[in-house]
Short mmCIF file of C-alpha atoms and ligand atoms in Angstrom, two decimals:
data_model
loop_
_atom_site.label_atom_id
_atom_site.label_comp_id
_atom_site.label_asym_id
_atom_site.label_seq_id
_atom_site.Cartn_x
_atom_site.Cartn_y
_atom_site.Cartn_z
CA MET A 490 -30.91 60.89 46.06
CA SER A 491 -29.78 65.01 45.40
CA ALA A 492 -31.92 67.06 43.29
CA SER A 493 -30.56 69.90 42.45
CA CYS A 494 -31.85 69.88 38.75
CA LEU A 495 -31.93 71.79 35.58
CA CYS A 496 -35.09 71.77 33.81
CA LEU A 497 -37.46 73.60 32.59
CA SER A 498 -40.75 72.45 34.21
CA LEU A 499 -41.15 70.35 37.61
CA CYS A 500 -37.91 67.44 37.31
CA ILE A 501 -37.70 64.92 38.94
CA LEU A 502 -35.16 61.56 39.29
CA TRP A 503 -35.23 58.53 38.23
CA PRO A 504 -35.35 55.72 40.81
CA ALA A 505 -31.87 54.15 41.84
CA VAL A 506 -31.10 51.41 39.95
CA PRO A 507 -30.33 48.05 42.26
CA GLY A 508 -27.26 47.27 41.65
CA ASP A 509 -27.36 44.04 39.05
CA GLU A 510 -29.76 46.13 36.80
CA PRO A 511 -28.02 44.43 33.06
CA ALA A 512 -25.95 46.36 31.28
CA VAL A 513 -27.81 47.08 28.24
CA ALA A 514 -25.76 47.14 24.88
CA ALA A 515 -26.54 50.43 22.51
CA ASP A 516 -25.71 51.49 19.58
CA VAL A 517 -26.14 54.99 21.11
CA VAL A 518 -27.07 56.68 24.53
CA ILE A 519 -28.71 60.13 25.29
CA ARG A 520 -27.19 60.49 28.59
CA GLY A 521 -28.82 63.40 31.19
CA ALA A 522 -31.15 65.06 28.97
CA THR A 523 -34.79 65.21 30.47
CA ILE A 524 -37.50 62.81 29.11
CA TYR A 525 -40.75 62.93 28.59
CA ASP A 526 -42.06 59.57 27.58
CA GLY A 527 -44.75 60.64 26.06
CA SER A 528 -47.14 59.24 29.30
CA ALA A 529 -47.85 63.64 30.69
CA GLN A 530 -45.60 62.30 32.97
CA PRO A 531 -43.40 65.34 34.29
CA GLY A 532 -40.05 65.29 33.38
CA ARG A 533 -37.62 63.52 34.56
CA LYS A 534 -34.08 63.22 34.33
CA GLY A 535 -32.39 60.16 32.63
CA ASP A 536 -30.59 58.57 29.01
CA VAL A 537 -32.23 56.86 26.46
CA ALA A 538 -30.44 54.42 24.93
CA ILE A 539 -30.92 53.09 21.08
CA LYS A 540 -29.84 50.34 19.11
CA GLY A 541 -30.88 48.97 15.55
CA GLU A 542 -33.77 50.51 15.36
CA ARG A 543 -34.76 49.78 18.86
CA ILE A 544 -35.08 51.49 22.41
CA VAL A 545 -32.79 49.38 24.78
CA GLY A 546 -33.12 51.44 27.81
CA VAL A 547 -34.38 54.57 29.50
CA GLY A 548 -33.53 56.37 32.78
CA ASN A 549 -30.59 55.48 34.39
CA VAL A 550 -29.08 52.53 32.02
CA ALA A 551 -25.58 51.18 32.18
CA VAL A 552 -24.46 50.22 28.99
CA THR A 553 -21.74 47.45 27.49
CA GLY A 554 -19.63 48.11 24.44
CA GLN A 555 -18.98 51.47 22.88
CA PRO A 556 -21.81 53.02 22.04
CA ARG A 557 -21.55 56.58 20.79
CA ILE A 558 -22.35 58.92 23.60
CA ILE A 559 -24.67 62.26 22.81
CA ASP A 560 -24.82 64.29 25.82
CA GLY A 561 -28.10 65.42 26.22
CA SER A 562 -27.59 68.08 29.14
CA GLY A 563 -29.79 70.90 28.42
CA LEU A 564 -31.55 69.29 26.26
CA ILE A 565 -35.02 67.20 26.01
CA VAL A 566 -35.29 64.21 24.70
CA THR A 567 -39.56 62.48 23.78
CA PRO A 568 -40.85 60.36 21.68
CA GLY A 569 -40.65 61.48 17.74
CA PHE A 570 -43.47 63.44 16.34
CA ILE A 571 -46.80 62.01 15.18
CA ASP A 572 -48.37 64.27 12.61
CA LEU A 573 -52.53 62.93 12.43
CA HIS A 574 -53.25 65.25 9.83
CA THR A 575 -51.01 66.31 6.45
CA HIS A 576 -51.69 66.61 2.82
CA SER A 577 -48.82 65.13 1.77
CA ASP A 578 -50.07 62.20 -0.56
CA GLU A 579 -48.17 63.59 -3.13
CA PRO A 580 -45.44 65.05 -2.06
CA ILE A 581 -44.01 62.28 -0.14
CA ALA A 582 -43.66 60.28 -3.17
CA ALA A 583 -42.28 63.14 -4.89
CA SER A 584 -38.45 63.37 -5.77
CA GLY A 585 -38.31 67.10 -4.37
CA THR A 586 -40.04 66.61 -0.91
CA ARG A 587 -39.70 62.87 -0.21
CA ASN A 588 -38.06 63.30 2.36
CA ASN A 589 -39.99 65.61 4.46
CA LYS A 590 -37.25 67.97 5.47
CA ASN A 591 -39.92 70.40 6.30
CA TYR A 592 -41.62 67.95 8.53
CA VAL A 593 -38.31 66.03 10.33
CA VAL A 594 -36.33 69.01 11.14
CA GLN A 595 -40.30 69.92 13.17
CA GLY A 596 -38.96 66.23 15.20
CA VAL A 597 -41.75 64.74 13.07
CA THR A 598 -41.42 60.81 12.72
CA THR A 599 -44.55 59.75 11.12
CA VAL A 600 -46.72 61.29 9.40
CA VAL A 601 -50.80 60.03 8.03
CA THR A 602 -51.80 61.25 4.71
CA GLY A 603 -55.43 60.22 2.98
CA ASN A 604 -56.96 62.80 5.21
CA CYS A 605 -60.34 64.90 4.22
CA GLY A 606 -61.76 62.59 2.42
CA GLY A 607 -58.83 62.74 0.04
CA GLY A 608 -55.58 60.50 -1.68
CA PRO A 609 -54.55 57.57 -2.97
CA VAL A 610 -58.20 55.30 -3.28
CA ASP A 611 -55.26 51.95 -4.35
CA VAL A 612 -53.91 52.13 -0.82
CA ALA A 613 -51.33 48.60 -1.55
CA ALA A 614 -50.30 51.13 -5.28
CA PHE A 615 -49.61 54.15 -2.85
CA PHE A 616 -47.32 51.79 -0.36
CA LYS A 617 -45.54 50.28 -3.06
CA LYS A 618 -44.69 53.22 -4.80
CA LEU A 619 -43.05 55.15 -1.22
CA GLU A 620 -41.36 51.46 -0.83
CA GLN A 621 -39.99 51.68 -3.82
CA ASN A 622 -39.02 55.86 -3.44
CA GLY A 623 -37.99 56.22 0.41
CA ILE A 624 -39.37 58.20 2.69
CA GLY A 625 -37.91 61.12 5.14
CA SER A 626 -40.50 60.03 7.43
CA ASN A 627 -42.58 56.77 8.21
CA VAL A 628 -46.33 56.81 6.60
CA ILE A 629 -49.40 56.34 8.14
CA HIS A 630 -52.80 56.28 5.53
CA GLN A 631 -56.27 56.40 5.58
CA VAL A 632 -58.86 55.45 2.94
CA PRO A 633 -60.15 58.85 1.51
CA HIS A 634 -63.63 59.02 1.35
CA ASN A 635 -64.49 61.53 -1.25
CA ASP A 636 -62.10 59.98 -3.39
CA VAL A 637 -63.66 56.39 -2.78
CA ARG A 638 -67.22 57.81 -3.87
CA LYS A 639 -65.54 59.82 -7.20
CA LYS A 640 -64.33 56.21 -8.42
CA VAL A 641 -67.49 54.89 -8.26
CA MET A 642 -69.94 57.65 -8.71
CA GLY A 643 -68.49 60.88 -10.25
CA ASN A 644 -68.48 63.99 -8.63
CA VAL A 645 -72.51 64.03 -8.50
CA ASN A 646 -75.37 65.48 -5.94
CA ARG A 647 -76.94 62.81 -4.70
CA PRO A 648 -77.27 59.21 -3.05
CA PRO A 649 -75.33 56.21 -4.16
CA THR A 650 -77.62 53.62 -6.08
CA ALA A 651 -77.57 49.92 -3.64
CA ALA A 652 -74.95 48.79 -6.12
CA GLU A 653 -72.40 52.24 -5.65
CA LEU A 654 -72.40 51.51 -2.22
CA VAL A 655 -71.51 48.41 -2.41
CA LYS A 656 -68.68 49.56 -4.70
CA MET A 657 -67.48 51.28 -2.58
CA GLU A 658 -68.16 49.55 0.37
CA GLU A 659 -65.36 46.79 -1.38
CA LEU A 660 -63.19 50.02 -1.88
CA VAL A 661 -62.95 50.72 1.86
CA ASP A 662 -62.57 47.01 2.74
CA LYS A 663 -59.80 46.63 0.20
CA GLY A 664 -57.93 49.87 1.21
CA MET A 665 -58.70 48.73 5.20
CA ARG A 666 -57.34 45.01 4.10
CA ASP A 667 -54.17 46.70 2.28
CA GLY A 668 -52.92 48.24 5.55
CA ALA A 669 -55.09 51.63 5.98
CA TRP A 670 -55.58 52.45 9.64
CA SER A 671 -59.14 54.45 9.44
CA LEU A 672 -61.72 55.64 6.94
CA SER A 673 -61.70 59.46 6.37
CA THR A 674 -63.93 61.89 4.98
CA GLY A 675 -63.72 65.65 4.08
CA LEU A 676 -67.64 66.51 4.35
CA ILE A 677 -67.41 70.47 2.78
CA TYR A 678 -65.20 69.07 -0.40
CA ASN A 679 -66.31 67.35 -3.55
CA PRO A 680 -67.94 64.87 -3.37
CA GLY A 681 -68.25 63.69 -0.34
CA THR A 682 -70.14 66.98 0.90
CA TYR A 683 -72.99 65.05 -0.96
CA ALA A 684 -72.49 62.30 1.39
CA ARG A 685 -76.14 61.96 3.47
CA THR A 686 -74.98 60.62 7.23
CA ASP A 687 -76.36 56.95 6.17
CA GLU A 688 -73.66 56.64 3.74
CA ILE A 689 -70.92 57.49 5.79
CA VAL A 690 -72.15 55.33 8.90
CA ALA A 691 -72.38 51.96 5.93
CA LEU A 692 -68.60 52.81 5.13
CA ALA A 693 -67.44 53.29 8.96
CA LYS A 694 -68.68 49.69 9.50
CA ILE A 695 -66.32 48.65 7.37
CA ALA A 696 -63.68 50.07 8.58
CA ALA A 697 -64.93 49.13 11.99
CA LYS A 698 -64.74 45.66 10.94
CA HIS A 699 -60.83 45.84 10.61
CA LYS A 700 -60.57 47.92 13.46
CA GLY A 701 -60.17 51.19 12.47
CA PHE A 702 -61.59 54.71 13.00
CA TYR A 703 -63.25 57.19 11.36
CA ALA A 704 -61.49 60.60 10.65
CA SER A 705 -63.98 63.56 10.66
CA HIS A 706 -63.28 66.86 8.24
CA ILE A 707 -67.12 67.46 9.67
CA ARG A 708 -69.35 69.27 7.71
CA ASN A 709 -69.48 72.55 9.01
CA GLU A 710 -66.68 74.46 11.29
CA GLU A 711 -68.85 77.27 11.33
CA THR A 712 -72.04 78.36 12.71
CA GLY A 713 -73.26 74.52 12.10
CA LEU A 714 -70.22 73.34 14.19
CA LEU A 715 -72.30 71.71 17.29
CA ALA A 716 -74.61 70.06 14.59
CA ALA A 717 -71.32 69.13 12.56
CA ILE A 718 -70.01 67.75 15.75
CA ASP A 719 -73.19 65.77 16.69
CA GLU A 720 -73.10 63.95 13.12
CA ALA A 721 -69.55 62.55 13.53
CA ILE A 722 -70.48 61.23 17.28
CA THR A 723 -74.03 59.52 15.61
CA ILE A 724 -71.62 58.14 12.89
CA GLY A 725 -69.84 56.73 15.39
CA LYS A 726 -71.86 55.23 17.58
CA GLU A 727 -73.87 53.65 14.86
CA ALA A 728 -70.98 52.40 13.03
CA GLY A 729 -69.51 51.21 16.56
CA LEU A 730 -65.80 52.56 15.74
CA PRO A 731 -63.89 55.64 17.44
CA VAL A 732 -64.32 59.16 16.09
CA HIS A 733 -61.65 61.60 15.19
CA ILE A 734 -62.80 65.08 14.27
CA SER A 735 -60.16 66.58 11.56
CA HIS A 736 -58.85 70.49 13.31
CA ILE A 737 -60.64 70.90 15.65
CA LYS A 738 -61.85 74.60 15.67
CA ALA A 739 -64.86 77.58 16.40
CA ASN A 740 -64.47 79.16 12.64
CA GLY A 741 -65.94 82.59 12.23
CA GLN A 742 -66.90 85.35 14.52
CA ARG A 743 -70.28 83.79 15.21
CA THR A 744 -69.10 81.31 16.16
CA TRP A 745 -66.31 82.75 18.36
CA GLY A 746 -66.51 81.34 22.35
CA LYS A 747 -67.67 77.92 21.42
CA SER A 748 -65.47 75.61 22.25
CA GLY A 749 -67.05 75.12 25.97
CA GLU A 750 -69.87 73.77 23.82
CA VAL A 751 -68.17 71.61 21.79
CA ILE A 752 -65.81 70.52 24.64
CA GLY A 753 -69.32 70.16 26.94
CA VAL A 754 -70.40 67.57 23.77
CA ILE A 755 -67.13 65.38 23.51
CA GLU A 756 -66.70 65.22 27.20
CA ARG A 757 -70.30 63.40 27.22
CA ALA A 758 -69.99 61.44 24.72
CA ARG A 759 -66.73 60.19 26.15
CA SER A 760 -68.25 59.84 29.98
CA GLN A 761 -70.47 57.71 28.03
CA GLY A 762 -68.22 55.32 26.73
CA GLN A 763 -67.68 56.18 23.39
CA VAL A 764 -64.34 57.07 21.67
CA VAL A 765 -63.86 60.82 20.57
CA THR A 766 -60.99 62.45 20.19
CA ALA A 767 -59.78 65.31 17.69
CA ASP A 768 -56.85 67.20 16.49
CA GLN A 769 -55.23 70.96 16.36
CA TYR A 770 -52.99 73.03 14.43
CA PRO A 771 -52.23 75.70 16.81
CA TYR A 772 -52.86 78.81 14.46
CA ILE A 773 -56.02 81.40 14.30
CA ALA A 774 -55.95 80.91 10.72
CA SER A 775 -57.26 78.13 8.84
CA SER A 776 -56.51 77.11 4.95
CA THR A 777 -58.15 75.57 1.75
CA SER A 778 -58.67 75.87 -1.66
CA LEU A 779 -61.15 79.86 -2.35
CA ALA A 780 -64.07 77.23 -3.79
CA ALA A 781 -64.51 75.17 -0.52
CA THR A 782 -64.46 78.33 1.62
CA VAL A 783 -67.14 80.20 -0.07
CA ILE A 784 -69.04 78.96 -2.89
CA PRO A 785 -71.75 76.73 -1.66
CA SER A 786 -71.38 72.88 -2.43
CA LEU A 787 -74.88 73.03 -4.66
CA PHE A 788 -72.84 74.90 -7.30
CA ARG A 789 -69.72 72.61 -7.31
CA GLU A 790 -71.06 69.42 -8.87
CA GLY A 791 -69.87 67.65 -11.73
CA SER A 792 -66.38 68.88 -14.01
CA PRO A 793 -64.36 71.63 -13.95
CA LYS A 794 -65.80 72.65 -17.13
CA GLU A 795 -69.16 72.36 -16.20
CA TYR A 796 -68.62 74.09 -13.04
CA LYS A 797 -67.28 77.22 -15.09
CA ALA A 798 -70.85 76.99 -17.35
CA ARG A 799 -72.47 77.51 -14.18
CA LEU A 800 -70.91 80.35 -13.48
CA ALA A 801 -70.75 81.69 -17.10
CA ASP A 802 -75.16 81.61 -16.49
CA PRO A 803 -76.72 84.23 -15.60
CA GLU A 804 -79.17 82.69 -13.84
CA GLN A 805 -77.02 80.69 -11.69
CA ARG A 806 -74.44 83.31 -11.69
CA ALA A 807 -76.84 85.36 -10.05
CA ARG A 808 -77.57 82.48 -7.06
CA VAL A 809 -74.31 82.21 -6.94
CA ARG A 810 -73.48 85.30 -5.92
CA LYS A 811 -76.03 85.23 -3.14
CA GLY A 812 -74.22 81.78 -2.11
CA ILE A 813 -71.16 83.80 -1.56
CA GLU A 814 -72.90 86.81 0.10
CA GLN A 815 -73.99 84.55 2.78
CA GLU A 816 -70.32 82.66 3.16
CA LEU A 817 -68.67 85.97 3.38
CA ILE A 818 -70.47 87.04 6.65
CA ASP A 819 -68.17 84.34 8.27
CA ARG A 820 -65.02 85.82 6.27
CA GLU A 821 -65.43 89.32 7.86
CA GLY A 822 -66.69 89.94 4.06
CA GLY A 823 -63.39 89.03 2.95
CA HIS A 824 -61.31 90.66 4.81
CA SER A 825 -60.46 87.06 6.65
CA LEU A 826 -58.96 85.98 3.47
CA GLN A 827 -55.53 85.56 2.50
CA ILE A 828 -54.60 84.28 -0.90
CA ALA A 829 -51.84 81.41 -0.48
CA GLN A 830 -51.56 80.06 -4.22
CA PHE A 831 -53.07 81.54 -7.43
CA ALA A 832 -50.91 80.86 -10.58
CA PRO A 833 -52.22 83.76 -12.62
CA GLU A 834 -51.35 86.42 -10.87
CA PRO A 835 -48.43 85.79 -8.33
CA SER A 836 -48.12 89.39 -7.23
CA TRP A 837 -51.80 88.45 -4.81
CA GLN A 838 -50.16 86.01 -3.13
CA GLY A 839 -49.55 87.20 0.56
CA LYS A 840 -52.04 89.63 0.13
CA ARG A 841 -56.16 89.49 1.65
CA LEU A 842 -58.65 89.83 -0.64
CA ASP A 843 -60.12 92.89 0.17
CA VAL A 844 -57.26 94.77 -0.56
CA ILE A 845 -56.83 93.42 -3.41
CA ALA A 846 -60.57 94.28 -4.79
CA LYS A 847 -59.47 97.45 -3.85
CA GLU A 848 -56.59 97.76 -5.47
CA ASN A 849 -58.33 96.66 -8.58
CA GLY A 850 -61.05 98.26 -8.59
CA LYS A 851 -63.16 95.36 -8.50
CA GLU A 852 -66.46 94.18 -6.13
CA MET A 853 -65.30 91.45 -3.70
CA ILE A 854 -68.36 89.18 -5.29
CA ASP A 855 -66.72 90.07 -8.62
CA LEU A 856 -62.77 89.46 -7.36
CA ILE A 857 -63.79 85.47 -6.61
CA LEU A 858 -65.84 85.02 -9.62
CA ASP A 859 -62.71 86.33 -11.53
CA ILE A 860 -60.51 83.93 -9.26
CA GLU A 861 -62.60 80.63 -9.53
CA GLU A 862 -62.87 81.08 -13.71
CA LYS A 863 -59.40 81.26 -13.61
CA GLY A 864 -58.92 78.31 -12.19
CA GLY A 865 -59.56 78.92 -8.12
CA ALA A 866 -56.74 79.50 -5.71
CA ALA A 867 -55.84 78.45 -1.88
CA THR A 868 -56.53 80.86 0.72
CA VAL A 869 -55.07 81.14 4.59
CA ASN A 870 -58.67 82.43 6.34
CA PHE A 871 -57.85 84.62 9.90
CA GLY A 872 -61.28 83.19 10.74
CA MET A 873 -60.38 81.62 14.55
CA ASN A 874 -59.81 83.09 18.22
CA GLU A 875 -56.66 83.09 20.55
CA GLU A 876 -58.93 81.75 23.58
CA ASP A 877 -60.84 79.20 21.61
CA VAL A 878 -57.50 77.64 20.43
CA ARG A 879 -55.81 77.74 23.43
CA HIS A 880 -59.32 76.43 25.38
CA PHE A 881 -58.77 73.28 22.72
CA MET A 882 -55.82 72.65 23.31
CA ARG A 883 -55.67 72.12 26.57
CA GLN A 884 -57.62 69.33 26.28
CA PRO A 885 -56.46 66.03 27.02
CA TRP A 886 -57.52 64.35 23.91
CA VAL A 887 -56.71 66.49 21.19
CA ALA A 888 -53.46 65.93 19.54
CA THR A 889 -51.54 68.40 17.42
CA ALA A 890 -51.52 67.59 13.45
CA SER A 891 -50.57 70.30 11.00
CA ASP A 892 -53.10 70.01 8.18
CA GLY A 893 -50.19 70.75 5.93
CA GLY A 894 -47.66 68.98 3.65
CA ALA A 895 -44.22 68.75 3.07
CA LYS A 896 -43.15 71.35 0.81
CA ILE A 897 -39.78 72.93 -0.18
CA PRO A 898 -39.29 76.72 -0.58
CA ASN A 899 -40.74 78.97 -3.30
CA SER A 900 -42.79 81.63 -4.57
CA SER A 901 -46.05 80.80 -2.98
CA VAL A 902 -46.92 81.99 0.52
CA PRO A 903 -48.90 78.60 2.13
CA HIS A 904 -49.94 78.98 5.39
CA PRO A 905 -46.80 78.56 7.92
CA ARG A 906 -48.37 75.44 9.81
CA SER A 907 -46.39 72.56 7.62
CA TYR A 908 -42.91 74.44 8.63
CA GLY A 909 -43.92 75.40 12.09
CA CYS A 910 -46.96 73.18 13.95
CA PHE A 911 -45.06 70.91 16.17
CA ALA A 912 -42.81 73.97 17.48
CA ARG A 913 -45.20 76.19 17.62
CA LYS A 914 -47.24 74.46 19.93
CA ILE A 915 -44.27 73.30 22.16
CA GLY A 916 -42.00 76.30 21.63
CA TYR A 917 -44.49 78.93 21.84
CA TYR A 918 -47.43 77.62 23.31
CA ALA A 919 -46.45 75.81 26.24
CA LEU A 920 -42.80 77.02 26.44
CA ALA A 921 -42.78 80.24 26.45
CA GLU A 922 -46.59 81.65 26.58
CA LYS A 923 -47.01 78.48 29.19
CA ALA A 924 -50.70 77.90 27.91
CA LEU A 925 -50.31 74.43 28.64
CA PRO A 926 -48.06 72.28 30.80
CA LEU A 927 -45.02 71.33 28.44
CA GLU A 928 -45.49 67.07 28.78
CA LEU A 929 -49.31 67.86 28.36
CA ALA A 930 -47.87 69.43 24.99
CA LEU A 931 -44.95 67.07 24.11
CA ARG A 932 -47.87 63.97 24.56
CA SER A 933 -50.14 65.88 22.92
CA CYS A 934 -47.38 64.96 19.94
CA ASN A 935 -46.49 61.65 20.42
CA GLY A 936 -47.84 59.86 22.79
CA LEU A 937 -51.65 60.89 22.58
CA PRO A 938 -51.79 60.46 18.36
CA ALA A 939 -49.89 57.37 19.15
CA ASP A 940 -52.79 55.80 21.08
CA ILE A 941 -55.40 57.71 18.61
CA LEU A 942 -53.87 55.56 15.90
CA HIS A 943 -53.29 52.25 17.89
CA VAL A 944 -49.82 51.94 16.72
CA PRO A 945 -47.96 49.26 17.77
CA GLU A 946 -44.23 50.47 19.77
CA ARG A 947 -43.97 53.92 18.63
CA GLY A 948 -45.06 57.27 20.44
CA TYR A 949 -43.52 55.96 24.11
CA LEU A 950 -39.87 55.81 25.55
CA LYS A 951 -39.98 52.25 26.26
CA PRO A 952 -37.61 49.46 25.87
CA GLY A 953 -38.41 47.10 22.92
CA TYR A 954 -40.00 50.56 20.88
CA PHE A 955 -38.67 51.38 17.79
CA ALA A 956 -36.40 54.29 18.24
CA ASP A 957 -38.39 56.88 17.22
CA VAL A 958 -36.61 59.66 19.27
CA VAL A 959 -36.05 63.75 18.80
CA VAL A 960 -33.46 65.89 21.24
CA PHE A 961 -34.62 69.52 21.05
CA ASP A 962 -33.58 72.50 23.31
CA PRO A 963 -35.97 73.82 24.93
CA GLN A 964 -34.28 77.51 24.64
CA THR A 965 -34.25 77.46 20.78
CA PHE A 966 -37.09 74.99 19.39
CA ARG A 967 -39.75 77.72 17.87
CA ASP A 968 -41.45 78.22 15.13
CA THR A 969 -39.94 81.52 12.99
CA ALA A 970 -42.28 80.52 9.65
CA THR A 971 -45.02 83.65 9.56
CA TYR A 972 -47.95 83.87 7.80
CA ASP A 973 -45.95 86.54 5.49
CA LYS A 974 -42.82 84.33 5.15
CA PRO A 975 -44.03 80.84 5.67
CA HIS A 976 -41.08 79.44 4.15
CA GLN A 977 -38.70 79.56 7.29
CA TYR A 978 -37.83 75.40 8.46
CA SER A 979 -37.84 75.49 12.41
CA PRO A 980 -34.99 75.83 14.57
CA GLY A 981 -34.52 73.65 17.89
CA VAL A 982 -34.30 70.10 16.93
CA VAL A 983 -30.63 68.65 17.95
CA TYR A 984 -30.81 65.13 16.91
CA LEU A 985 -33.79 62.79 15.20
CA PHE A 986 -33.50 59.49 15.26
CA ILE A 987 -36.09 57.71 12.96
CA ASN A 988 -36.24 53.91 13.23
CA GLY A 989 -33.06 54.07 14.99
CA GLN A 990 -31.23 56.08 11.63
CA LEU A 991 -29.97 59.35 12.64
CA ALA A 992 -32.33 61.91 10.49
CA ILE A 993 -30.58 65.02 12.28
CA ASP A 994 -27.97 65.09 13.97
CA LYS A 995 -25.80 67.78 15.44
CA GLY A 996 -28.73 70.12 14.13
CA GLU A 997 -27.61 68.86 10.60
CA PHE A 998 -30.84 67.39 8.47
CA LYS A 999 -28.71 64.24 7.00
CA ASN A 1000 -31.63 63.99 4.17
CA LYS A 1001 -32.14 60.07 5.17
CA LEU A 1002 -34.97 58.31 3.78
CA ALA A 1003 -35.45 56.20 7.31
CA GLY A 1004 -39.18 56.08 7.12
CA LYS A 1005 -40.94 52.69 6.38
CA VAL A 1006 -44.78 52.39 5.78
CA LEU A 1007 -46.82 51.75 8.69
CA ARG A 1008 -49.32 49.09 8.43
CA HIS A 1009 -52.29 48.66 10.11
CA ALA A 1010 -52.38 44.69 10.98
CA GLU A 1011 -56.79 43.92 11.11
ZN1 ZN B 1182 -59.32 69.50 6.46
#
């Protein structure tokens, strides 16, 4: 067999098909593309055949009937991307965003909601709503600890009573029985930040009973990073379930360079038989609310009214100021923070806090307190360094996930990850920068997240699997969304099949609602 081949990385051909290989009936055949099947094998030239909602052939495929033939030459075909970490709980159910365009055009066929402990607690009602109205990608949901706790206890800084713990366990159990895949926590957010390790272990045991996993936005991503990783691993060990670290990072200059130690701790747990994985968005900036970033959780208890009263009380305000001062050490005194969304002053969106403070003749802490008194803001935080980002990225247990949400272009200046995460990981980091092999980058977007979820019949190109398939042009698949102009769709996906339906055809977004709710079976 001659091996002249134009694909970008090491590319081998499929072994010759024996002459008596049966031909398959197909609706569509992608011919002569470079196939990356989700397993981290190097690319191989071949065909992918699809019939109905399933893949029916991969490799040298002989077909019967009159299928549509897609010329795959120069293109890459790989399983559709599975985004383990989105905050699309509301937008995936809303009329303007349920088509999930900013993700679909990046090749995303499945999104996971219920992250960082936030999202619908009533899993059955959420799924029903999605199924009634349709969704642009498949959706997988998790039981969100913060909202479970809020429902049972409110926003209080204390451990649950025995009765409250039972109520929370019942909610987690119901969520898992209704088809959620894991328990998620967000331990910097309210009210989950007030939960001790033993509470989470008790609830994680319920997820374990249903063969789910534990996903966590850990308690600290700055100087307390290693202790927070340890806590997550302990929870997995004590509750007896896989641990997944959400958006892994070493945040703040004092923590830069710690990726090696973090990886070491996780590798040790893995070598001792624990299942520990992570996901990452390929950027040096993170994004969340200003309050979660700089206001210590101690001051965030209770209702918004109580919070405002606390900020207005002179004695408490002095304590809050001290707390903010400490938090600003890891945020370059405020310079690393950019306003993403702040309705009272839209002109501040896209600007750094120190610039805004200077322009308005304000002290940094006064500016922050002003923003909080007016209802708070969303921020982008330039807190990581490139070396740590790349170090985490190269680990075979780190999946790609955006931490973003379904969006339509508007005047806010959010983190570009919602529009560019997958295109950036593959187009920029793997293809342009060669920071990691393309097959590993692709696996981090499909086979690996499928393994982490244990989602059946997705994440790989195999006959019989669901036809969630992306076909992209390696020359043009890039992120164009920037920190200044984030509302930019990523180009380069030429075809996208979701459950066998063409959601993108010849580069054109078809506005199909081809997604399904995927329910966990146990
Ligand atoms: Zn998070």
